[in-house]
Structures are given as structure tokens and as C-alpha cells.
Coordinates of C-alpha atoms and ligand atoms in Angstrom, one line a residue:
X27 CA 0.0 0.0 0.0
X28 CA 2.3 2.7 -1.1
X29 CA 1.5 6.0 -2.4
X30 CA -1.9 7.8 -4.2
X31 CA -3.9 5.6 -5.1
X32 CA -6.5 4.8 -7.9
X33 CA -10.4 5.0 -6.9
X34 CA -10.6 1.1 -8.8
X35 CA -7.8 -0.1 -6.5
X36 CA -9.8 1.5 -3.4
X37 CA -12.5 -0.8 -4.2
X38 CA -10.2 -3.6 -4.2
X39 CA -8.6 -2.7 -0.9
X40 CA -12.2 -2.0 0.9
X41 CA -13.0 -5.4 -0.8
X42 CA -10.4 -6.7 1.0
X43 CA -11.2 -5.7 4.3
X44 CA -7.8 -3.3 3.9
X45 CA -9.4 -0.3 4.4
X46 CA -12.4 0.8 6.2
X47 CA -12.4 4.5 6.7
X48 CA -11.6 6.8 4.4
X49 CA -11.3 11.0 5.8
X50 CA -13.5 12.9 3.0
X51 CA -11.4 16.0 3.9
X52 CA -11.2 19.8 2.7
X53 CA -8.0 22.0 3.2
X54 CA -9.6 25.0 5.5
X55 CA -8.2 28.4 5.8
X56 CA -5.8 28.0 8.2
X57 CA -3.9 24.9 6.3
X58 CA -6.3 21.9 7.9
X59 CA -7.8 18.7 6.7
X60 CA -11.4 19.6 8.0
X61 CA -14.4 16.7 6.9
X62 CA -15.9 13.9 7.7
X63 CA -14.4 10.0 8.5
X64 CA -17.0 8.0 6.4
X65 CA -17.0 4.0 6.4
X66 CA -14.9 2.9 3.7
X67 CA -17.8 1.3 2.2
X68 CA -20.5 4.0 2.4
X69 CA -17.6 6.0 0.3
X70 CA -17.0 4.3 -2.2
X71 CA -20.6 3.3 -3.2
X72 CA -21.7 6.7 -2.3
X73 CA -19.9 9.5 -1.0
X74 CA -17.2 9.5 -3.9
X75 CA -20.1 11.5 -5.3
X76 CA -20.1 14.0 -2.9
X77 CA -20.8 15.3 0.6
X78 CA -21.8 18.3 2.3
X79 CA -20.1 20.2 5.0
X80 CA -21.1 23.7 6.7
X81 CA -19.9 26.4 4.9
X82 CA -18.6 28.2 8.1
X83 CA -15.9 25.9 7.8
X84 CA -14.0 28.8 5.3
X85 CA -14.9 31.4 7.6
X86 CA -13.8 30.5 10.5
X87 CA -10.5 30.7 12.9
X88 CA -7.8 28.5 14.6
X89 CA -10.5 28.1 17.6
X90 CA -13.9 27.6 15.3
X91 CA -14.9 30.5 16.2
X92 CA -17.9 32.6 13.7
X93 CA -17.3 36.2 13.2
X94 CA -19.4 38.9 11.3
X95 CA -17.9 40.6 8.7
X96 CA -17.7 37.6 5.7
X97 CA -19.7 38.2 2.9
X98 CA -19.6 34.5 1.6
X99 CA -21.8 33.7 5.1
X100 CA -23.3 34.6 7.8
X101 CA -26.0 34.2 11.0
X102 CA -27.4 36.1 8.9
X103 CA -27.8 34.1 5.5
X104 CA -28.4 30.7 7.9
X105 CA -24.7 29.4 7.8
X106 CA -26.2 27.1 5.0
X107 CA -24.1 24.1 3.4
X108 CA -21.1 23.8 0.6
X109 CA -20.5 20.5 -1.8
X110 CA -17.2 18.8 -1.0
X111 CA -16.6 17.4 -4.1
X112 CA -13.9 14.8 -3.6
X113 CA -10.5 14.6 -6.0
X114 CA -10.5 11.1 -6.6
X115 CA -7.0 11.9 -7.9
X116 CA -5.9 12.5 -4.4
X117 CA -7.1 8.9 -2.5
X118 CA -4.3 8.3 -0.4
X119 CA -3.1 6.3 2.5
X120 CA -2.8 7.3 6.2
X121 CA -0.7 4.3 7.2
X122 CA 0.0 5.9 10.6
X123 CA -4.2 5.3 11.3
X124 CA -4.8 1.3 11.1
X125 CA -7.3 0.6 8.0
X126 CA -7.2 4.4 7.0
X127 CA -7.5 6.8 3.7
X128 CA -8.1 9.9 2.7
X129 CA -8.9 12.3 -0.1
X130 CA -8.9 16.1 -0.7
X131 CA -12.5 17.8 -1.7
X132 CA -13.2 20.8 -4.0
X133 CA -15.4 23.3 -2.3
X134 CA -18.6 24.0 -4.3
X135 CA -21.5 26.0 -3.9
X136 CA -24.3 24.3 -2.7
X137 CA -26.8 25.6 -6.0
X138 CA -24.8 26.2 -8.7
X139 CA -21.9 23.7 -8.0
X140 CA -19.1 26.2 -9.0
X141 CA -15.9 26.4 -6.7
X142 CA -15.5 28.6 -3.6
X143 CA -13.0 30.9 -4.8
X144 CA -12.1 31.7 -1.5
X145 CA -11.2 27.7 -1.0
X146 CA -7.6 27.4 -0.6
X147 CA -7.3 24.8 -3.4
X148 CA -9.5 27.4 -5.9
X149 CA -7.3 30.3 -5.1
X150 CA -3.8 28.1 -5.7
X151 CA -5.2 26.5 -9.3
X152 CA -6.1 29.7 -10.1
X153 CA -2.7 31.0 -10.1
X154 CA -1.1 27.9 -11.7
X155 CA -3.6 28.2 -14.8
X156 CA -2.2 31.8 -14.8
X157 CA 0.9 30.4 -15.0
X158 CA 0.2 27.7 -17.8
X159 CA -1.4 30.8 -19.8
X160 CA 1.9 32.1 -20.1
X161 CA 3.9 29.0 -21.2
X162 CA 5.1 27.8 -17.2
X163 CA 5.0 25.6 -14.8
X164 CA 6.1 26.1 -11.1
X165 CA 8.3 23.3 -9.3
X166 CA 7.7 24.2 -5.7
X167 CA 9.4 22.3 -1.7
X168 CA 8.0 23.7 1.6
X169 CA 10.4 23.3 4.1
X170 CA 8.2 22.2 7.2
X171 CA 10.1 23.3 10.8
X172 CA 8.6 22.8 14.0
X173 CA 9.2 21.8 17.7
X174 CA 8.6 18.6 19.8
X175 CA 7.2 19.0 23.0
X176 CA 7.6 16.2 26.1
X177 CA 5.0 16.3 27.0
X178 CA 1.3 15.2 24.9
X179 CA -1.3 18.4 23.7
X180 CA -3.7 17.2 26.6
X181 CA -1.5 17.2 29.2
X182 CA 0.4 20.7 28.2
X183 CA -3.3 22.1 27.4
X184 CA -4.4 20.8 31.0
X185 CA -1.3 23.0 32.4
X186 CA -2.5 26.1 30.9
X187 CA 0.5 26.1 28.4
X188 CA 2.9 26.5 31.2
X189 CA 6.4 25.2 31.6
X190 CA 6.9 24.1 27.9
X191 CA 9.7 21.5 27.7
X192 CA 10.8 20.9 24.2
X193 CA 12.1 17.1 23.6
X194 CA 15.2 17.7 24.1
X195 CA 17.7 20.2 25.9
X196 CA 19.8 22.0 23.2
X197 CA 20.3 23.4 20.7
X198 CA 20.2 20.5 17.7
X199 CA 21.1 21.9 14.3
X200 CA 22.1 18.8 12.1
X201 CA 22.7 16.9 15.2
X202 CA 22.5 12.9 14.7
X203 CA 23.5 12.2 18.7
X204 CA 20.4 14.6 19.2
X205 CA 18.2 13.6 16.7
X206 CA 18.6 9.9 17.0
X207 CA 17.0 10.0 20.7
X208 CA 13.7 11.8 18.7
X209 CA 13.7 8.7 16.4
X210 CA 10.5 7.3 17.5
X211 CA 8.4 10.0 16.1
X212 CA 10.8 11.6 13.1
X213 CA 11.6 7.4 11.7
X214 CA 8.1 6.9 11.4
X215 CA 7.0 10.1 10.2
X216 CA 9.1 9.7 7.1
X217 CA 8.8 5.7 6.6
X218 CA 4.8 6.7 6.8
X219 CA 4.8 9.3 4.6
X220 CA 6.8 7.9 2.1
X221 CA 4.1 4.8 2.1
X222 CA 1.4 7.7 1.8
X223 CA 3.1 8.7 -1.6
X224 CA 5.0 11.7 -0.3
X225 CA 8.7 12.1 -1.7
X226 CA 10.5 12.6 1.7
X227 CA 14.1 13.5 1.5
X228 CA 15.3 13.8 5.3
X229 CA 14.7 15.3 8.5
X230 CA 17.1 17.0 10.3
X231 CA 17.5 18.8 13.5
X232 CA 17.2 22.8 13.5
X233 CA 18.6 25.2 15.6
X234 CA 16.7 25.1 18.7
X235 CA 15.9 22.8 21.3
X236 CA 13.5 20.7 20.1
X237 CA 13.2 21.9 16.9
X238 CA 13.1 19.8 13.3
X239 CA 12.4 20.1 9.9
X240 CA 11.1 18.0 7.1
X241 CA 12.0 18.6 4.1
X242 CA 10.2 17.3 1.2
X243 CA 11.5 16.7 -2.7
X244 CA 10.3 20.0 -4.9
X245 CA 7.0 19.3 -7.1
X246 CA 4.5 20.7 -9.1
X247 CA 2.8 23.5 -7.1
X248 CA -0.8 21.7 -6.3
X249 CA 1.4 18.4 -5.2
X250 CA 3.4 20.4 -2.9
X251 CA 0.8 22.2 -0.9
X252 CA -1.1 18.7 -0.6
X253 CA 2.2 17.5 0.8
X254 CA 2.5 19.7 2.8
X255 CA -0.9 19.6 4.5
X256 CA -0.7 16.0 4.8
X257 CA 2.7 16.4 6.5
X258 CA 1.7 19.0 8.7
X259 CA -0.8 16.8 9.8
X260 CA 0.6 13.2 9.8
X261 CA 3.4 15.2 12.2
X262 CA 0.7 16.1 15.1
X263 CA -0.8 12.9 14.9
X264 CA 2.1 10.8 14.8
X265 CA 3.3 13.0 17.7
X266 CA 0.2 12.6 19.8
X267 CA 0.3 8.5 19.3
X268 CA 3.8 8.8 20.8
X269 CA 2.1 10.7 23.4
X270 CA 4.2 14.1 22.7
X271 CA 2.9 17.3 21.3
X272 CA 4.1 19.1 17.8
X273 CA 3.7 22.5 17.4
X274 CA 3.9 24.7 14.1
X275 CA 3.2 28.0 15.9
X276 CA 5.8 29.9 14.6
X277 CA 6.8 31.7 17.6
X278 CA 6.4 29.5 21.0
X279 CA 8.5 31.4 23.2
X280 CA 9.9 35.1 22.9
X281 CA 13.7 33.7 24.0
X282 CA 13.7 30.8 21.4
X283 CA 14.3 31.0 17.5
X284 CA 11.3 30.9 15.6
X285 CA 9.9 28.2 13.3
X286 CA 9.8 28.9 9.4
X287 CA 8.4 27.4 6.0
X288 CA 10.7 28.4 3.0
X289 CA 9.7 28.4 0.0
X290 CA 11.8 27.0 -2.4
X291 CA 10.6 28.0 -6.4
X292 CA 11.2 27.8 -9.8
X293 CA 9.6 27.7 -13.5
X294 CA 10.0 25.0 -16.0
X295 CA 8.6 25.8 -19.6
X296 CA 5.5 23.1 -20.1
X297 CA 8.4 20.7 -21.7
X298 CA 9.8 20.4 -19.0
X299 CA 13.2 22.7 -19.4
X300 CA 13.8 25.1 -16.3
X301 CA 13.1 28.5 -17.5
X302 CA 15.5 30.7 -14.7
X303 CA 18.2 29.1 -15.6
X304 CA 20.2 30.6 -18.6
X305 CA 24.4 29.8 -18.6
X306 CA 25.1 33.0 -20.7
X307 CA 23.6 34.6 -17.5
X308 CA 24.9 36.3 -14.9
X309 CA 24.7 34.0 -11.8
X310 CA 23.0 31.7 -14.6
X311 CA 19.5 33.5 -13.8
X312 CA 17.6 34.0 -16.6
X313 CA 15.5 37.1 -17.7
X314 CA 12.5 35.4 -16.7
X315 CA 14.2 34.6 -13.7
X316 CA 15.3 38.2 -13.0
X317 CA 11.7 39.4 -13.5
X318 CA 9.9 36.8 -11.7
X319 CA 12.3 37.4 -8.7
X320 CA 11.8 41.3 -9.1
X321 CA 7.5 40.5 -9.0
X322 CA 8.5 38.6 -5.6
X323 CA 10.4 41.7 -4.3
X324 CA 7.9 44.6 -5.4
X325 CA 4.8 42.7 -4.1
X326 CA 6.6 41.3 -0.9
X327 CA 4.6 43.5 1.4
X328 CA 1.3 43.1 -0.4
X329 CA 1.4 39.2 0.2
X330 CA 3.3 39.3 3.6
X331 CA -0.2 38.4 5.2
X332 CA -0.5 35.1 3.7
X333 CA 3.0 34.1 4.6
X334 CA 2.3 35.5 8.1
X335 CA -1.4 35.2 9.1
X336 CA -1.9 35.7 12.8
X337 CA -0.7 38.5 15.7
X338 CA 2.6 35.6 16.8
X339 CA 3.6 35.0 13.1
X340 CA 5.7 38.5 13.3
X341 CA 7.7 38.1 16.9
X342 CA 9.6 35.1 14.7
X343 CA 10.7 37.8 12.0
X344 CA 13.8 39.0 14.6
X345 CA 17.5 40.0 13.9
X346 CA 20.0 37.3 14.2
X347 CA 17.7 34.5 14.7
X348 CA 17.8 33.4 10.6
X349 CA 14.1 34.7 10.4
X350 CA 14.5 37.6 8.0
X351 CA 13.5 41.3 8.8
X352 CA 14.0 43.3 5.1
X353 CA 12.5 42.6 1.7
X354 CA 16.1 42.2 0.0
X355 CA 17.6 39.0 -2.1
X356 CA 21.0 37.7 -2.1
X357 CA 22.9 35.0 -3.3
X358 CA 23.3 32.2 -0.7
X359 CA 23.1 34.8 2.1
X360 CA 20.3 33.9 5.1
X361 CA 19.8 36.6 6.4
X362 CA 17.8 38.6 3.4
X363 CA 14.5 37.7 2.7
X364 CA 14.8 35.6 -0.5
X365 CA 18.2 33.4 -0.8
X366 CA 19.6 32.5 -4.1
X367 CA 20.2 28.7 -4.3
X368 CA 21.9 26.6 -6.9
X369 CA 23.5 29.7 -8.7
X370 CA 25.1 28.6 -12.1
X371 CA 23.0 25.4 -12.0
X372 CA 20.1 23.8 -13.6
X373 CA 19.4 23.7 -9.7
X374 CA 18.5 27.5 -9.8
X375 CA 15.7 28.4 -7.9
X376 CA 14.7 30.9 -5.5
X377 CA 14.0 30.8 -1.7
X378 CA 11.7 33.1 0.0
X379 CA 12.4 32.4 3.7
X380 CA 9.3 35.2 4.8
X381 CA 7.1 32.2 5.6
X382 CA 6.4 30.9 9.0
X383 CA 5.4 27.6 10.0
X384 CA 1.9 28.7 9.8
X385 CA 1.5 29.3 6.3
X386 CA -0.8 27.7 4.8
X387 CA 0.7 26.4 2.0
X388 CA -1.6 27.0 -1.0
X389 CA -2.1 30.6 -0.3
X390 CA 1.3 31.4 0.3
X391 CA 2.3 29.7 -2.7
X392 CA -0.5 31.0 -4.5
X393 CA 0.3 34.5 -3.7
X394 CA 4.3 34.0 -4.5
X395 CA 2.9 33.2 -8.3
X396 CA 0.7 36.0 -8.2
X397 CA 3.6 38.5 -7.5
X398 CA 6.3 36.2 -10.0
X399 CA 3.6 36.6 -12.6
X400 CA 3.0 40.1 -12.1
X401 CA 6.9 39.9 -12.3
X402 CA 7.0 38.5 -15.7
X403 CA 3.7 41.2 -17.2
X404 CA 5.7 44.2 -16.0
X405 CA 9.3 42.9 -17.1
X406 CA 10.2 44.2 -14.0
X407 CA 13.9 44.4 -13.6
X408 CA 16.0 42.9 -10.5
X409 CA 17.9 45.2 -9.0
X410 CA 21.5 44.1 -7.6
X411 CA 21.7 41.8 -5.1
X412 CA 22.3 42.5 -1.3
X413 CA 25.3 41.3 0.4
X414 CA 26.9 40.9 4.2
X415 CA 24.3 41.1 7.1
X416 CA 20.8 42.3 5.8
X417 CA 19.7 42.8 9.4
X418 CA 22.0 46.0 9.2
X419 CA 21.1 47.2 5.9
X420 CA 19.4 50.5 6.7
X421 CA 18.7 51.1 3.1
X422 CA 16.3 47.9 2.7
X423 CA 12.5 47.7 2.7
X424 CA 11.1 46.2 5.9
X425 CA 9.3 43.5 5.9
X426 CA 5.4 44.4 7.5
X427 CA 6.3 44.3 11.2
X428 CA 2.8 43.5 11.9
X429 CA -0.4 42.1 11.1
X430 CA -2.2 45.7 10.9
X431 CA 0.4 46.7 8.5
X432 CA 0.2 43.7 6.3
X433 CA -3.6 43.6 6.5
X434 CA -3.7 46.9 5.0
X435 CA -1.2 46.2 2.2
X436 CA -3.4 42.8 1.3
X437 CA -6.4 45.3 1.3
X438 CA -4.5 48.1 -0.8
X439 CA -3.1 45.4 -3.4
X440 CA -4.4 45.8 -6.6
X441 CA -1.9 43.2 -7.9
X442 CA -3.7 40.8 -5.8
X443 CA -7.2 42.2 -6.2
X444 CA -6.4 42.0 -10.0
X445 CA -4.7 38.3 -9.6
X446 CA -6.6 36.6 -7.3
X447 CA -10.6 38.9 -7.4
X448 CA -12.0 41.2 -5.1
X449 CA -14.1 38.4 -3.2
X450 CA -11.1 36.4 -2.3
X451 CA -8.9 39.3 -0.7
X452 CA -12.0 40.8 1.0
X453 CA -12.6 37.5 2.4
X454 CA -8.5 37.1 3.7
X455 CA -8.6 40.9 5.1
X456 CA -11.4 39.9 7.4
X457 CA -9.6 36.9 8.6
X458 CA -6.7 39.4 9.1
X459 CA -8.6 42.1 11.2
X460 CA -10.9 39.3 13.0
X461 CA -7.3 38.3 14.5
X462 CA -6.6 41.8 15.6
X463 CA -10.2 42.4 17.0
X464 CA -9.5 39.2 19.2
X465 CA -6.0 40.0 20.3
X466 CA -7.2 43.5 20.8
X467 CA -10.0 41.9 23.4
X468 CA -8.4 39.5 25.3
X469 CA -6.1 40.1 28.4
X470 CA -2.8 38.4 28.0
X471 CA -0.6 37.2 30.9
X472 CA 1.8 39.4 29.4
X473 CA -0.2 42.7 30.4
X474 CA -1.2 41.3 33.9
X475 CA 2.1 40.1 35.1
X476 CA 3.9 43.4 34.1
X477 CA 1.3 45.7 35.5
X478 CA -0.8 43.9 38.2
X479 CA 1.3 45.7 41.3
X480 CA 3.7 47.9 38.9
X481 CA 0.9 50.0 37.2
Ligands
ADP502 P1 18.9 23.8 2.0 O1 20.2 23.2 2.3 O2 18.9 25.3 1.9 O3 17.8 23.3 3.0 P2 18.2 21.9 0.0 O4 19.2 21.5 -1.0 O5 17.9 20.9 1.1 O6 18.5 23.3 0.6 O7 16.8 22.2 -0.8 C1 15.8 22.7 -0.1 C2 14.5 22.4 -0.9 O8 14.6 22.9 -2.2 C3 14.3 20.9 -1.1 O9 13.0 20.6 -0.7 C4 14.4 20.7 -2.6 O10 13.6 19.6 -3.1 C5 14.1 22.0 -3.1 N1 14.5 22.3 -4.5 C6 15.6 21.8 -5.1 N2 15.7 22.1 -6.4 C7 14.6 22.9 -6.6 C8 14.1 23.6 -7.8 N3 14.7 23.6 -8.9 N4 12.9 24.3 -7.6 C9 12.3 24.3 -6.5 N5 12.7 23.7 -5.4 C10 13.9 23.0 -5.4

């Protein structure tokens, strides 16, 4: 049982008494599986057709909460149903859950059956058909870094959060001594997402305490973000089976490095022949290259929301932690905002290391197209690359320091409005101030401990 497999050979398998569930699952805003575990059998005679969820489900937050403020629903418009339409091109295994598959769902509207554009999958194949248009195709990797916790979710939740004790006690940066005593969650995370069809190529430890990343092989756009939401996911449950807790939020601790998701990109022409490179080049980047990589730079702080969603997504961008701070590009150099990697090489691609580890991974990557794209319209041209420490370079753009000042470059962007439709970025800018309004409301330990007697 290895890898996607067909809906013929499903049959077979529930046939078999192989499998007997199968998770009916959509990707939500925030980067989850969200759906239904239906018996294997009622799937495959039935629900392969489709199924219905609640359509609060993309207008919601981390916590399930239902603010005001979306157009797409409402208490107000009954908080009525979508169509998940399930992908039967994306029936894969969960071999970390006994007897267990699952496959992705296009979100349609209940009457007319046309896609949610706001649907995380919708707004990514929208920029990839952009792409095509013009004669490309984006190869994309996710870098996935997070931190291992001793103890499980329940018990730290039961604590009230407190006392956090990551698995192990230093600093682990390519450490095997370290990183062979976390073996019985990172082994089977990759041997079980290998069998799920994912192309692992290692896990490594990262310069915390605690912290690792996965790294998986570079794929077509739609692949990638699938692989990484199935990663993101296999990672907490196979931690919580061990009985330790994962976490992805970016920022756990204000003393501790930050967690990150780079994105590694570049074109191919729809033959199959990578488009940045060019060995009469400079650096061997080639004009399409340059102007994609210029798009990236221009639009930076328009799309800086969906690589950092949430009020804790900008304490990680901090000087001398490997989190970038300016909207710069260099060659091999990690402390700009977009790294240069395999110069001179059919290897070429660009990194944008902006991301945190809660991205979710089809709007960031959809709104890295948009700007490339954008990139490629204009002919922008690439200005000269930064070099030494970026954290010092006075003369670079910042990147938004906050989730006000990226929420109001998302709702300014008319590259974005124009690239991904009004509907979509209206919908994202009220995710972005319902975040603020929440943080804005609720007390944190923070302001109590430093004022309770001192104020
Ligand atoms: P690093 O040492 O910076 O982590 P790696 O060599 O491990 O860099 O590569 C990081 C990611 O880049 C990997 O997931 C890899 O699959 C991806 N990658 C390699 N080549 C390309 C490419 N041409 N386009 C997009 N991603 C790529």
C-alpha cells in the first residue's frame, strides 16, 4: 500500500477488508484537513459522489470561532451548506491510522456547483492556470520546521500552556546524537509518509531545542501544498500517538528561535526545461528569472499576510535569529528575505524564507505566483543583489512588522485584487482584522504580570 492511489484499486482494498475508513477532507483556511471519516464502504458506493459540510468551515478561525464581517456567510444568511466534491486523484493512505485513507474535496457551492473561490485549493489552481497561460510551470518544496514537545497536547493544554519542555535540551542543528533520541516519532513520520506517496528526502535537526524540519523533494505547485498539509498533519498525529505534542506555531517562546516554512521555487517551460536558468547569465539567472524574482520583491509587502497570518507570526521575523527582517535578495546569504540557491545550475531556484510555519501552504504559494507573474507582465527588472548582514542594511525595505500593517497592504493590493478577485482578498482581510479584534480583546498574561502591582 504505497503511495496515491487509484479509486478502482480503493475498491479492491475496501473489498479486502484493507481499508475501512476513508477521511472525506477539505483544506480550511488556516492549512487543515477539516471533513468527515466516512466508512470505507459507504464511500465508495456513495460519497465519492459528494458530501456536504457547513460552509462556516471557510470562515472560521484556529478556535472555530464565527465572526461577522464575511460576505460569503453569515448568521445572517443561515450558515447554509457547501458540496465537498472529492479529488478522486488524491485517495491516499494514512498508514500511521490502522485501516485508513483519505482524499482532498473541491469546495462547491451548494446551488450552482461552482468552486469557492475563496477555498484554498480554488485560489492556488487559479494561479497555476495563470501560469500555464503564459507557457510555465512552477516546481515548488515547503520546508516544514517545528518543535517537539515532552509532553502530549492534553496534558500541556491541561497545564494552561505553562512550563513548555521541548524534547530535548539543546540546541540541535544537524545533530545525529540529538536527533537519534527523537527517532521514534521523526523514523516513522518519514517511513509513513513515504508509504502515503509523499517524496520525503530527510529530517534534520534545527537550531533550537526541540526543533526539526522536514524537508520534502520540490513538485509541481498543487502536489506540494497537498504534501505539505498531509505532512503538517501526519506530524501532530504521529506525535500525539507517541504521546508528545508538535507545534507549528511559529513563535512559542519570545527567547527561542522561531519556526519557518521556505519556499523553495522555480519555472519549467510546459516541456519540462527550467526556465530561470540561462548559462550565458549572470549568476545563470535568466530574464525570466530576474523578473519573476523582481515581481516577488515589489509585491513582498502586499502578500506578507498570507505568509504571516496571525498577531505571533511577526515576533519570529527577529535580527540574528535566521528569520529575515528586510525585503532584500542575495545570493546564498540567510539573512535577506529571498536566498539565491543553486546559482550557475540547472538547480537554480529561489528561496523566500518570509514564511512561518503557519502558512498555509496554498495561499502562500498561490500569492508568491501572483507576484512572480505580475513579475513577468511588468518585465520588472532585478535590481542588484544584497550582500553581508541584511539585518543592518538600513537602506532595505522592511518587511510588515505587523499584522495591521500587512492587512492593509493585502487590502490596498491591486496586484492581488487584480490576480486573485476582489471576493477572495476581502474575504482574507477579514480573517486578518478578526485576529486583531481578538488579540485587541483579550487580556494576556503578558499585560497582567507586568502591570498587576507595577501600574
Ligand atoms: P537547504 O540546504 O537550503 O535546505 P536543499 O538542497 O535541502 O537546501 O533544498 C531545499 C529544498 O529545495 C528541497 O525541498 C528541494 O527539493 C528544493 N529544490 C531543489 N531544487 C529545486 C528547484 N529547482 N525548484 C524548487 N525547489 C527545489
Amino acid at each position: 500500500m504505497t503511495g496515491v492511489v487509484s479509486f478502482e484499486k480503493l475498491k479492491k482494498q475496501v473489498a479486502a477488508h484493507e481499508i475501512d475508513t476513508v477521511l472525506v477532507c477539505l483544506v480550511d483556511m488556516q492549512g487543515r484537513l477539516m471533513g468527515k471519516r466516512f466508512h470505507a464502504r459507504n464511500f465508495v458506493e456513495h460519497a465519492f459522489e459528494e458530501t456536504h459540510c457547513c460552509n462556516y468551515l471557510l470562515a472560521t478561525d484556529l478556535e472555530m470561532a464565527t465572526p461577522d464581517g464575511y460576505a460569503s456567510t453569515s448568521w445572517e444568511s443561515g450558515y447554509g451548506d457547501y458540496v465537498m466534491k472529492p479529488d478522486l486523484s488524491t485517495i491516499r493512505p494514512m498508514p500511521w491510522l490502522e485501516g485508513t485513507a483519505m482524499v482532498l474535496c473541491d469546495v462547491l457551492d451548494h446551488h450552482t456547483h461552482k468552486e469557492i473561490p475563496h477555498s484554498p485549493r480554488a485560489v492556488l489552481k487559479k494561479q497555476v492556470a495563470r501560469l500555464a497561460e503564459l507557457g510555465f510551470a512552477a516546481q515548488t518544496a515547503t520546508e516544514l520546521e517545528f518543535f517537539l514537545f515532552e509532553k502530549s497536547f492534553d496534558e500541556i493544554r491541561k497545564s494552561g500552556f505553562r512550563d513548555l519542555e521541548p524534547i530535548s535540551g539543546y540546541n540541535e542543528d544537524y545533530h545525529i546524537l540529538q536527533t537519534t533520541k527523537e527517532e521514534a516519532i521523526m523514523r516513522p513520520l518519514r517511513n509513513h509518509l513515504v508509504a502515503a506517496g509523499l517524496p520525503i528526502e530527510n529530517t534534520k535537526g534545527e537550531a533550537e531545542a526541540g526543533q526539526e524540519e522536514l524537508n520534502i523533494r520540490y513538485s509541481p505547485a498543487m502536489d506540494c501544498a497537498e504534501f505539505h498539509t498531509v505532512a503538517k498533519h501526519a506530524t501532530k498525529e504521529i506525535a500525539w500517538l507517541n504521546g508528545r505534542a508538535a507545534t507549528f506555531l511559529p513563535k512559542w517562546h519570545h527567547d527561542r528561535v522561531g519556526s519557518s516554512s521556505h519556499i523553495h521555487q522555480s519555472l519549467w517551460t510546459l516541456k519540462g526545461k527550467s526556465a530561470f536558468f540561462d548559462a550565458d547569465k549572470d549568476l545563470g539567472m535568466s530574464d525570466t528569472m530576474r523578473h519573476y524574482v523582481a515581481g516577488l520583491l515589489k509585491f513582498a509587502p502586499d502578500y506578507t499576510y498570507f505568509m504571516a497570518p496571525y498577531i505571533n507570526s511577526y515576533k519570529r521575523f527577529a535580527k540574528g535569529t535566521f528569520a529575515p527582517t528586510k525585503v532584500t535578495w542575495s545570493v546564498d546569504n540567510r539573512t535577506s528575505g529571498f536566498r539565491l540557491c543553486g546559482a550557475g545550475t540547472k538547480a537554480i531556484r529561489m528561496e523566500c524564507r518570509v514564511g512561518g510555519s503557519d502558512i498555509n501552504p496554498y495561499l502562500a504559494i498561490a500569492a508568491q505566483l501572483a507576484a512572480g507573474i505580475s513579475g513577468l507582465e511588468e518585465k520588472l527588472e532585478l535590481a542588484a543583489p544584497t550582500r553581508g548582514d541584511v539585518y543592518r542594511d538600513k537602506k532595505a525595505k522592511d518587511i510588515p512588522t505587523n499584522l495591521s500593517v500587512a492587512a492593509d497592504a493585502l487590502r490596498k493590493s491591486k496586484m492581488l485584487r487584480e490576480a486573485m478577485g476582489d471576493e477572495v482578498i476581502d474575504h482574507y482581510v477579514r480573517a486578518a482584522t478578526w485576529e486583531q479584534e481578538e488579540f485587541a480583546r483579550i487580556v494576556t498574561d503578558y499585560e497582567v504580570a507586568r502591570g498587576f502591582e507595577r501600574a
